[in-house]
Amino acid sequence: MSKRITHCAKYTAAASVLKAWLLLIAVLPALFSSCTRTTQLKETSQRGYTADKAMVVSAHPDATRIGVEILRKGGNAFDAAIATQFALAVAFPAAGNIGGGGFLVYRQADGSIGTLDYREMAPAAATEKMYQDAQGNVIEDLSLSGHLASGVPGSVAGMFETHQKFGSLPWAELVQPSIELARNGVVLTEKEAAGLNSNRERFIKYNKHLPYLTNENNWKAGDKLKHKDLARTLERIRDNGRDGFYKGETADLIVKEMQRGNGIISHQDLENYTAAWRQPITGKYKDYKVISMGPPSSGGVALLQLLTMVEPYNLSKYGWQSPETIQLMVEAERRAYADRAAYLGDPDFVKVPVEQLLDEDYLKDRMKSVDLARATASNEIKEGSLPVYESEQTTHLSIVDAAGNAVSVTTTLNGSYGSKVVVEGAGFLLNNEMDDFSVKPGSPNMYGLVGGKANAIAPGKRMLSSMTPTIVEKDGKLFMVVGTPGGSTIITSVYQAILNVIEHNMTMQQAVAAPRFHHQWLPDEIQHEPKAITPEVRAILQNRGYKLQERGTYGRVDAILVLPNGKLEGGADPRGDDKAAGY
Ligand code: DON
């Protein structure tokens, strides 16, 4: 924080000389306030949990514990990622899953990098207008809740594929701890008990049987939730690998569940599901190399667009929470999300102009219309004209093993507890990821995101995501592993976590805990956590034409920072029950 402290000292001195004047001027009180705030941050947020060699940061203490046990047994970061994901499917059913999908980004100790796409796919019977009525109106809730909301799950295929390529311990050893957790039961935290209780009516509405997630007397912290059916499903996965999910009894139970509702996932859809290794999106921010997820996630492209657009400006000099830093970041966000809506989709179906979207001159040009005296209006911004070349509830986990391999995984059911449908007899929730498609051009999804043709529904297509599992290198060495849930806010949360460390000298824990703001082009407003924008800066921004919308807390950024002495610092988001541990 030293740079920030210097600024603070300067402003504090100026403030004492001109105290009477300053009270009359709008801008300086804001700077003064931003200094006070930074000092408070330093005092209240210390460095996060540190470990010498290896670390897991995830959304649940049981999942983190299981991941660390695998690392201690000699498993590598990939083994730990697989075991942690299965454990999250048991301990954190709001988002951890085997009925959803996700993305994995890795960087091995030798510097080699790659990504795995195990995003859900639209079933073969899906159609472009399946969520519209005869008049072309979007049918409320159809893409969000119930059997028709689910894409073909990808998580088990993703984990199995990861193991085939990189696993070092036997598959069964990675699944077994979760079977035991499911059978012995998970002790509910206050947040989980509240999450389950608040979804009680929906669980009952969308399930023909009384799902195990409901409790007549309401759940409370300390209760034990046992997952007997899920334990049996996990045993089939342990014994038969991917076939334990996509074929045989589990597949039969999924298809039966579909038939109980209005679902369309068939045996053929399950058998045909494949995870895909894809080229990572890479780019530079100053001395740092950023490695992130490409389409069908919009995360990597948008993150690199954002970083490239603000790189020419001296954000650290403007200071964290200053109006200028917020404005520049927001103006970049407005422009990146306009591009996202127009150009991004599943690369197996549409041509995504990645290179052009990341072109430095193009991005410089996009920022030319920024005027710090006034907000750009979103209706003045459309997607950019790309240069012509010759020749689109979640949970995140970050892992580094003792050899220096790093894995960054974000996985999701989409909404909290997905479609709310529990596969009867198999004990797991199905996703409601179909809502991430553009169900009608220009019609906002549950995160307010709009899209068009590039993200229209088609059989076998993957819906555009915002998930942004990311790894950052500095000077050719591992620097940071980072990611978060949060729907459309994922990209901007990862963006802020990275800039908080690089530009504002925060520790990893501070960067993760710091309050966040977000702009996604449409709606044209800066959404922000209560403490992200001070009252003084709020007044300045409003005066410059920005609309501000305070919202509750969002995201759960889980990250690892490699410290100059080689130790690892975990950033476990205090907004959840997230936990960093290692050795
Ligand atoms: O893939 C996406 O972008 C969304 N389905 C992610 C959903 C999410 O992060 C929900 N968590 N808060």
XYZ file of C-alpha atoms and ligand atoms in Angstrom:
595
model
C 0.000 0.000 0.000
C 3.018 2.340 0.132
C 2.159 4.308 -3.024
C -1.321 4.969 -1.767
C -0.058 6.074 1.621
C 2.172 8.698 -0.066
C -0.813 10.128 -1.881
C -2.761 10.112 1.305
C -0.046 11.984 3.152
C 0.067 14.575 0.397
C -3.646 15.124 0.358
C -3.829 15.112 4.136
C -1.176 17.846 4.311
C -2.958 19.908 1.678
C -6.149 19.394 3.528
C -4.763 20.762 6.770
C -3.507 23.974 5.095
C -6.616 24.666 3.077
C -9.125 23.084 5.386
C -11.689 25.879 5.326
C -11.575 26.132 1.518
C -11.682 22.494 0.801
C -15.002 22.048 2.453
C -16.452 24.288 -0.237
C -14.977 22.476 -3.214
C -16.535 19.287 -4.470
C -13.520 17.366 -5.747
C -11.012 17.545 -2.951
C -13.225 16.199 -0.223
C -13.560 13.142 -2.409
C -9.807 12.704 -2.622
C -9.552 13.229 1.100
C -12.227 10.661 1.635
C -10.511 8.196 -0.694
C -7.322 8.523 1.387
C -9.153 7.899 4.611
C -10.732 4.873 3.005
C -7.420 3.401 1.847
C -5.947 3.812 5.294
C -8.973 2.057 6.706
C -8.511 -0.752 4.225
C -4.893 -1.187 5.249
C -5.810 -1.270 8.898
C -8.689 -3.665 8.593
C -7.592 -6.124 5.879
C -4.372 -7.975 6.452
C -2.609 -10.394 4.182
C -4.671 -13.522 3.653
C -3.782 -17.059 4.652
C -0.264 -17.892 3.458
C 1.314 -21.256 2.705
C 4.855 -22.260 1.768
C 4.201 -24.544 -1.171
C 0.692 -25.491 -2.135
C -2.800 -24.106 -1.733
C -6.493 -24.579 -2.490
C -9.009 -21.737 -2.254
C -12.652 -22.700 -2.761
C -16.162 -21.739 -1.755
C -16.486 -24.324 1.020
C -14.209 -25.431 3.879
C -14.927 -29.155 3.262
C -14.060 -28.828 -0.415
C -10.853 -26.949 0.378
C -9.933 -29.589 2.984
C -10.466 -32.434 0.496
C -8.410 -30.631 -2.159
C -5.530 -30.079 0.272
C -5.656 -33.747 1.381
C -5.194 -34.789 -2.249
C -2.220 -32.417 -2.611
C -0.664 -33.782 0.586
C -1.070 -37.320 -0.742
C 1.099 -36.332 -3.679
C -1.685 -35.475 -6.105
C -1.034 -32.606 -8.505
C -3.114 -29.442 -8.994
C -5.323 -31.219 -11.555
C -6.053 -34.095 -9.147
C -6.885 -31.569 -6.437
C -9.125 -29.611 -8.814
C -11.086 -32.769 -9.663
C -11.485 -33.787 -6.009
C -12.416 -30.234 -4.966
C -15.065 -29.975 -7.689
C -16.691 -33.271 -6.670
C -16.611 -32.103 -3.039
C -18.287 -28.808 -3.989
C -21.047 -30.805 -5.712
C -21.774 -32.293 -2.280
C -20.929 -29.483 0.163
C -22.100 -26.497 -1.878
C -25.162 -27.589 -3.881
C -26.139 -24.010 -4.806
C -23.339 -23.994 -7.353
C -20.957 -26.912 -6.978
C -22.300 -29.559 -9.299
C -22.238 -32.630 -11.422
C -25.381 -31.423 -13.239
C -23.781 -28.262 -14.653
C -20.643 -27.284 -16.504
C -17.569 -25.107 -16.350
C -14.180 -24.066 -17.623
C -10.656 -24.934 -16.502
C -7.527 -22.872 -17.197
C -4.120 -24.306 -16.340
C -0.496 -23.302 -16.314
C 1.961 -26.075 -15.608
C 5.214 -25.518 -13.752
C 7.090 -25.634 -17.080
C 5.016 -22.729 -18.378
C 2.749 -24.710 -20.713
C -0.815 -23.468 -20.728
C -4.252 -24.648 -21.870
C -7.965 -24.566 -21.221
C -10.773 -27.100 -21.048
C -14.330 -26.211 -22.058
C -16.905 -28.427 -20.346
C -19.770 -25.994 -20.790
C -23.271 -27.471 -21.142
C -24.674 -27.985 -24.656
C -28.174 -27.394 -25.974
C -29.973 -30.750 -26.401
C -30.570 -31.986 -29.975
C -34.281 -31.129 -29.702
C -33.562 -27.484 -28.758
C -34.755 -24.781 -31.158
C -33.982 -21.107 -31.566
C -37.426 -19.973 -30.376
C -38.127 -22.675 -27.785
C -38.634 -20.112 -24.999
C -40.987 -17.880 -27.041
C -44.772 -18.169 -27.449
C -46.584 -18.114 -30.808
C -46.511 -14.296 -30.771
C -42.770 -14.263 -30.251
C -42.924 -13.169 -26.609
C -40.462 -14.684 -24.199
C -42.296 -17.094 -21.864
C -41.360 -16.003 -18.385
C -39.223 -18.388 -16.326
C -39.163 -21.183 -18.945
C -35.427 -20.889 -19.584
C -34.752 -20.401 -15.878
C -36.659 -22.984 -13.845
C -37.829 -26.518 -14.378
C -36.798 -29.319 -16.707
C -36.633 -27.367 -19.968
C -34.066 -24.922 -18.546
C -31.212 -27.457 -18.549
C -28.423 -27.893 -21.017
C -26.664 -31.256 -21.265
C -24.328 -31.298 -18.248
C -20.583 -31.177 -18.857
C -18.955 -31.332 -15.416
C -18.297 -35.063 -15.150
C -16.939 -35.220 -18.707
C -14.728 -32.231 -17.882
C -13.315 -33.788 -14.751
C -12.784 -37.148 -16.439
C -11.065 -35.534 -19.414
C -8.818 -33.534 -17.060
C -7.862 -36.761 -15.321
C -7.165 -38.605 -18.573
C -4.713 -35.933 -19.636
C -3.134 -34.739 -16.406
C -4.210 -36.922 -13.472
C -1.509 -38.521 -11.365
C -3.515 -40.295 -8.650
C -6.098 -42.973 -9.523
C -9.528 -41.534 -10.481
C -11.285 -43.501 -7.700
C -9.118 -41.830 -5.059
C -10.277 -38.415 -6.253
C -13.994 -39.256 -6.115
C -13.959 -41.313 -2.889
C -13.669 -38.405 -0.382
C -16.851 -36.863 -1.818
C -18.731 -40.148 -1.527
C -17.824 -40.222 2.156
C -18.791 -36.575 2.577
C -22.157 -37.240 0.908
C -22.808 -40.297 3.027
C -21.679 -38.837 6.366
C -23.371 -35.516 5.703
C -22.332 -31.892 5.439
C -22.751 -29.531 8.362
C -24.722 -26.533 7.071
C -23.409 -23.040 7.556
C -25.813 -20.181 8.188
C -25.577 -19.018 4.588
C -26.299 -22.466 3.168
C -29.228 -23.056 5.526
C -30.673 -19.689 4.467
C -30.120 -20.492 0.764
C -31.927 -23.821 1.022
C -34.817 -22.357 3.048
C -35.372 -19.485 0.669
C -35.661 -21.929 -2.261
C -37.984 -24.356 -0.453
C -41.145 -23.435 -2.417
C -39.310 -23.637 -5.734
C -37.802 -27.044 -4.919
C -41.283 -28.312 -4.142
C -42.791 -26.708 -7.266
C -40.326 -28.222 -9.715
C -40.002 -31.717 -8.272
C -42.649 -34.415 -8.272
C -41.159 -35.976 -5.141
C -40.189 -33.980 -2.056
C -36.552 -33.186 -2.809
C -34.038 -33.969 -0.127
C -32.967 -30.344 -0.092
C -36.169 -29.303 1.668
C -36.793 -29.557 5.367
C -40.235 -29.142 6.884
C -38.885 -27.307 9.878
C -36.434 -25.212 7.885
C -32.708 -25.748 7.963
C -30.506 -24.057 10.504
C -26.767 -23.662 10.831
C -25.225 -26.807 12.296
C -27.786 -29.208 10.773
C -26.331 -32.137 8.862
C -27.455 -32.630 5.266
C -26.852 -36.180 4.005
C -26.906 -36.982 0.282
C -27.571 -40.731 0.016
C -28.651 -40.816 -3.648
C -25.796 -38.536 -4.617
C -23.362 -40.847 -2.809
C -24.593 -43.737 -4.996
C -24.293 -41.623 -8.163
C -20.753 -40.700 -7.188
C -19.977 -44.388 -6.656
C -21.076 -45.117 -10.225
C -18.835 -42.272 -11.408
C -15.980 -43.585 -9.268
C -16.336 -47.075 -10.729
C -17.173 -46.274 -14.360
C -15.636 -42.866 -15.008
C -17.617 -40.685 -17.424
C -19.858 -43.636 -18.326
C -21.005 -43.650 -14.702
C -22.839 -40.415 -15.541
C -23.537 -40.354 -19.294
C -24.586 -44.010 -19.608
C -26.247 -46.702 -17.495
C -28.282 -46.007 -14.359
C -27.426 -42.302 -13.962
C -28.314 -41.564 -17.595
C -31.563 -43.554 -17.196
C -32.460 -41.527 -14.093
C -31.751 -38.217 -15.882
C -33.900 -39.161 -18.875
C -36.706 -40.395 -16.580
C -36.539 -37.085 -14.715
C -36.809 -35.245 -18.034
C -39.925 -37.239 -18.890
C -41.510 -36.373 -15.513
C -41.277 -32.706 -16.492
C -41.170 -31.039 -19.904
C -37.465 -31.766 -20.403
C -35.803 -32.753 -23.675
C -32.387 -34.185 -22.711
C -32.148 -37.650 -24.251
C -29.836 -40.651 -23.868
C -28.269 -39.653 -27.172
C -27.569 -36.102 -25.909
C -25.817 -37.537 -22.869
C -23.726 -39.993 -24.852
C -22.756 -37.337 -27.378
C -21.540 -34.804 -24.834
C -17.866 -33.970 -25.163
C -15.560 -31.577 -23.357
C -13.196 -29.600 -25.622
C -9.580 -28.521 -25.133
C -9.313 -24.985 -26.476
C -6.622 -22.405 -27.044
C -6.406 -20.021 -24.115
C -6.933 -16.307 -24.624
C -3.657 -14.627 -23.808
C -2.502 -11.027 -23.750
C -0.350 -8.514 -21.934
C -1.091 -5.923 -19.312
C 2.117 -4.001 -18.668
C 4.697 -6.595 -17.490
C 2.058 -9.203 -16.867
C 0.801 -11.969 -19.126
C -2.868 -12.814 -18.690
C -4.081 -16.339 -19.551
C -7.833 -16.796 -19.580
C -10.830 -18.634 -21.044
C -11.877 -18.117 -24.644
C -15.260 -18.641 -26.295
C -17.788 -20.021 -25.540
C -16.892 -17.902 -22.539
C -16.786 -14.184 -23.140
C -14.612 -13.900 -20.020
C -11.090 -13.978 -21.437
C -11.819 -11.739 -24.441
C -13.697 -9.160 -22.358
C -11.105 -9.197 -19.545
C -8.275 -8.559 -21.974
C -10.243 -5.867 -23.775
C -10.848 -4.166 -20.406
C -7.219 -4.349 -19.306
C -5.927 -3.160 -22.673
C -8.381 -0.251 -22.745
C -7.264 1.108 -19.340
C -3.542 0.318 -19.685
C -2.594 3.736 -21.156
C -4.038 5.549 -18.125
C -2.289 5.941 -14.786
C -4.890 4.315 -12.559
C -2.574 4.013 -9.574
C -1.952 7.755 -9.683
C -5.647 8.525 -9.874
C -6.053 6.160 -6.911
C -8.431 3.400 -5.915
C -12.043 4.621 -5.657
C -11.198 7.971 -7.270
C -13.823 9.237 -9.729
C -11.362 9.031 -12.622
C -10.366 5.409 -11.968
C -14.030 4.424 -11.688
C -14.929 6.370 -14.839
C -12.142 4.900 -16.950
C -12.896 1.359 -15.815
C -16.631 1.861 -16.364
C -16.196 3.383 -19.831
C -14.051 0.405 -20.820
C -16.732 -1.945 -19.405
C -19.503 -0.223 -21.366
C -17.586 -0.747 -24.590
C -16.472 -4.333 -23.899
C -20.011 -5.496 -23.006
C -21.402 -3.898 -26.189
C -18.916 -6.011 -28.159
C -19.803 -9.077 -26.093
C -23.492 -8.748 -27.011
C -22.764 -8.560 -30.731
C -19.797 -10.769 -31.432
C -19.435 -13.533 -28.861
C -20.870 -17.030 -29.034
C -19.877 -20.689 -29.369
C -16.845 -20.823 -31.735
C -18.020 -24.225 -33.005
C -21.076 -22.446 -34.465
C -20.151 -18.825 -35.142
C -16.962 -17.138 -36.158
C -15.804 -15.114 -33.159
C -13.385 -12.373 -34.288
C -11.100 -12.778 -31.271
C -7.994 -11.283 -32.831
C -9.790 -8.158 -34.008
C -11.563 -7.718 -30.674
C -8.178 -7.762 -28.935
C -6.425 -5.522 -31.457
C -4.652 -2.740 -29.548
C -5.412 -0.027 -32.083
C -9.042 -1.033 -32.199
C -9.253 -0.806 -28.411
C -7.424 2.530 -28.311
C -9.886 3.795 -30.831
C -12.816 2.561 -28.719
C -11.564 4.710 -25.818
C -11.160 7.857 -27.951
C -14.724 8.944 -27.252
C -14.170 8.863 -23.472
C -14.533 12.287 -21.890
C -13.814 12.447 -18.164
C -16.056 15.508 -17.868
C -19.164 13.508 -18.732
C -20.428 9.944 -18.995
C -20.778 8.393 -22.434
C -24.404 7.307 -22.876
C -24.788 3.594 -23.640
C -27.163 4.404 -26.501
C -24.270 6.261 -28.149
C -22.201 3.082 -27.962
C -22.686 0.162 -30.267
C -20.338 -2.711 -30.865
C -17.171 -1.469 -32.556
C -16.440 -1.738 -36.267
C -13.715 -4.316 -36.220
C -10.512 -3.879 -38.191
C -10.400 -5.993 -41.340
C -7.620 -8.593 -41.287
C -6.003 -10.178 -44.369
C -5.462 -13.337 -44.067
C -20.260 -14.836 -25.221
C -24.861 -19.668 -9.026
C -21.395 -20.509 -9.939
C -18.307 -21.266 -7.942
C -14.603 -20.830 -8.470
C -11.551 -22.637 -7.186
C -7.888 -21.714 -7.445
C -5.147 -24.270 -6.848
C -1.343 -24.278 -6.867
C 0.548 -27.481 -6.114
C 4.020 -27.916 -4.616
C 5.585 -28.333 -8.069
C 4.158 -24.968 -9.174
C 1.319 -26.209 -11.429
C -1.682 -23.884 -11.293
C -5.334 -24.628 -12.045
C -8.146 -22.085 -12.192
C -11.675 -23.536 -12.466
C -15.079 -21.866 -12.575
C -18.103 -24.174 -12.617
C -21.808 -23.482 -12.460
C -25.449 -24.520 -12.458
C -26.150 -20.912 -13.565
C -28.715 -19.675 -10.995
C -28.539 -20.668 -7.356
C -29.478 -24.396 -7.263
C -29.843 -24.264 -11.083
C -33.213 -25.302 -12.502
C -34.298 -26.424 -8.967
C -34.899 -29.880 -10.444
C -33.265 -32.723 -8.517
C -32.813 -35.888 -10.571
C -34.945 -38.326 -8.600
C -32.945 -41.273 -7.354
C -29.652 -39.687 -8.441
C -29.623 -36.879 -5.876
C -28.207 -33.973 -7.859
C -29.505 -30.686 -9.232
C -29.688 -29.877 -12.928
C -28.503 -26.585 -14.371
C -30.613 -23.768 -15.859
C -27.863 -22.771 -18.241
C -30.182 -22.482 -21.302
C -30.986 -18.971 -20.041
C -27.429 -17.944 -20.954
C -28.413 -18.224 -24.617
C -29.997 -15.193 -26.160
C -33.578 -16.570 -25.954
C -34.703 -13.681 -28.147
C -32.482 -11.027 -29.692
C -32.332 -7.977 -27.424
C -34.271 -9.654 -24.597
C -32.188 -9.549 -21.376
C -31.300 -12.780 -19.587
C -31.360 -13.206 -15.798
C -28.229 -11.046 -15.521
C -29.666 -8.310 -17.750
C -27.315 -9.286 -20.583
C -28.579 -8.958 -24.113
C -27.345 -10.813 -27.148
C -28.155 -11.591 -30.751
C -27.588 -14.106 -33.477
C -24.108 -15.162 -32.344
C -25.598 -16.522 -29.126
C -28.909 -17.843 -30.511
C -29.992 -21.372 -29.474
C -29.093 -24.273 -31.760
C -28.872 -28.027 -31.095
C -25.454 -29.029 -29.724
C -24.396 -25.401 -29.289
C -22.861 -24.075 -26.079
C -24.426 -20.974 -24.500
C -22.210 -17.905 -24.068
C -20.698 -17.573 -20.617
C -19.066 -14.817 -18.580
C -16.976 -17.203 -16.511
C -13.397 -15.987 -16.371
C -11.031 -18.470 -14.744
C -7.692 -16.701 -15.152
C -3.984 -17.104 -14.471
C -1.532 -14.175 -14.521
C 2.227 -14.444 -15.060
C 4.857 -11.849 -14.247
C 8.291 -12.058 -15.830
C 7.509 -15.531 -17.118
C 6.605 -16.841 -13.656
C 3.312 -17.674 -12.016
C 1.876 -14.554 -10.360
C -1.844 -15.016 -9.697
C -4.667 -17.576 -10.028
C -8.091 -15.926 -9.917
C -11.804 -16.264 -10.714
C -15.300 -15.829 -9.287
C -19.032 -16.491 -9.681
C -21.444 -13.600 -10.271
C -23.014 -13.935 -13.735
C -22.354 -10.853 -15.804
C -20.283 -9.321 -12.970
C -17.679 -12.100 -13.147
C -15.588 -10.342 -15.767
C -15.502 -6.994 -13.974
C -14.814 -8.650 -10.586
C -11.774 -10.469 -11.973
C -10.704 -7.206 -13.656
C -10.888 -5.363 -10.315
C -9.105 -8.104 -8.354
C -6.189 -7.976 -10.809
C -5.989 -4.170 -10.900
C -6.373 -3.908 -7.099
C -3.137 -5.884 -6.756
C -1.187 -4.492 -9.709
C -2.257 -0.832 -9.590
C -3.359 -0.289 -6.018
C -0.820 -2.437 -4.162
C -3.391 -4.436 -2.266
C -2.672 -7.846 -0.786
C -4.586 -10.716 -2.379
C -7.003 -10.826 0.548
C -7.571 -7.072 0.367
C -8.097 -7.224 -3.376
C -10.703 -9.953 -2.995
C -12.495 -8.267 -0.088
C -12.522 -4.750 -1.554
C -16.004 -3.501 -2.501
C -16.789 -3.726 -6.227
C -18.619 -1.839 -8.952
C -19.865 -2.952 -12.356
C -21.154 -1.610 -15.671
C -22.348 -3.876 -18.488
C -23.355 -1.391 -21.211
C -27.045 -2.163 -20.728
C -28.654 -1.203 -18.441
C -26.757 2.087 -18.560
C -25.864 2.330 -14.876
C -22.966 1.709 -12.534
C -24.103 -1.034 -10.167
C -22.098 -1.021 -6.981
C -21.772 -2.590 -3.581
C -22.653 -0.091 -0.833
C -19.069 0.822 0.068
C -17.569 0.756 -3.431
C -18.316 4.407 -4.145
C -18.053 7.041 -1.434
C -20.840 9.622 -1.105
C -18.495 12.360 -2.354
C -17.421 10.400 -5.435
C -21.049 9.450 -6.018
C -21.947 13.155 -6.214
C -19.103 13.815 -8.667
C -20.048 10.890 -10.894
C -23.720 11.884 -10.928
C -22.695 15.373 -11.830
C -20.775 13.946 -14.787
C -23.851 12.116 -16.014
C -23.471 8.620 -14.520
C -26.468 6.747 -13.164
C -25.633 4.783 -10.031
C -27.480 1.795 -8.652
C -26.519 0.413 -5.253
C -26.959 -3.347 -4.947
C -26.207 -6.097 -2.457
C -22.841 -7.824 -2.317
C -21.948 -10.057 -5.233
C -19.281 -12.501 -6.388
C -16.983 -14.694 -4.364
C -13.526 -14.150 -5.742
C -11.120 -16.921 -4.767
C -7.514 -16.299 -5.700
C -3.888 -17.137 -4.983
C -0.980 -14.687 -5.267
C 2.639 -15.773 -5.472
C 4.547 -13.483 -3.094
C 8.059 -12.161 -3.864
C 9.523 -14.723 -1.402
C 7.815 -17.545 -3.297
C 5.168 -18.189 -0.649
C 1.498 -18.252 -1.611
C -1.150 -15.864 -0.334
C -4.779 -16.945 -0.548
C -7.597 -14.510 -1.122
C -10.814 -16.160 0.130
C -13.836 -13.941 -0.398
C -15.378 -12.949 2.933
C -18.750 -12.567 1.179
C -19.151 -16.360 1.372
C -17.904 -19.267 3.483
C -14.841 -19.421 1.254
C -11.638 -20.859 2.597
C -7.957 -20.940 1.730
C -5.748 -23.710 3.081
C -2.485 -25.368 2.159
C 0.907 -26.292 3.470
O -21.808 -18.815 -17.419
C -22.225 -17.764 -16.954
O -21.790 -16.688 -17.282
C -23.295 -17.805 -15.889
N -24.107 -18.983 -16.067
C -22.658 -17.758 -14.544
C -23.658 -17.775 -13.417
C -23.130 -17.282 -12.129
O -22.022 -16.845 -12.020
C -24.089 -17.301 -10.999
N -23.416 -16.994 -9.760
N -23.564 -16.099 -9.044
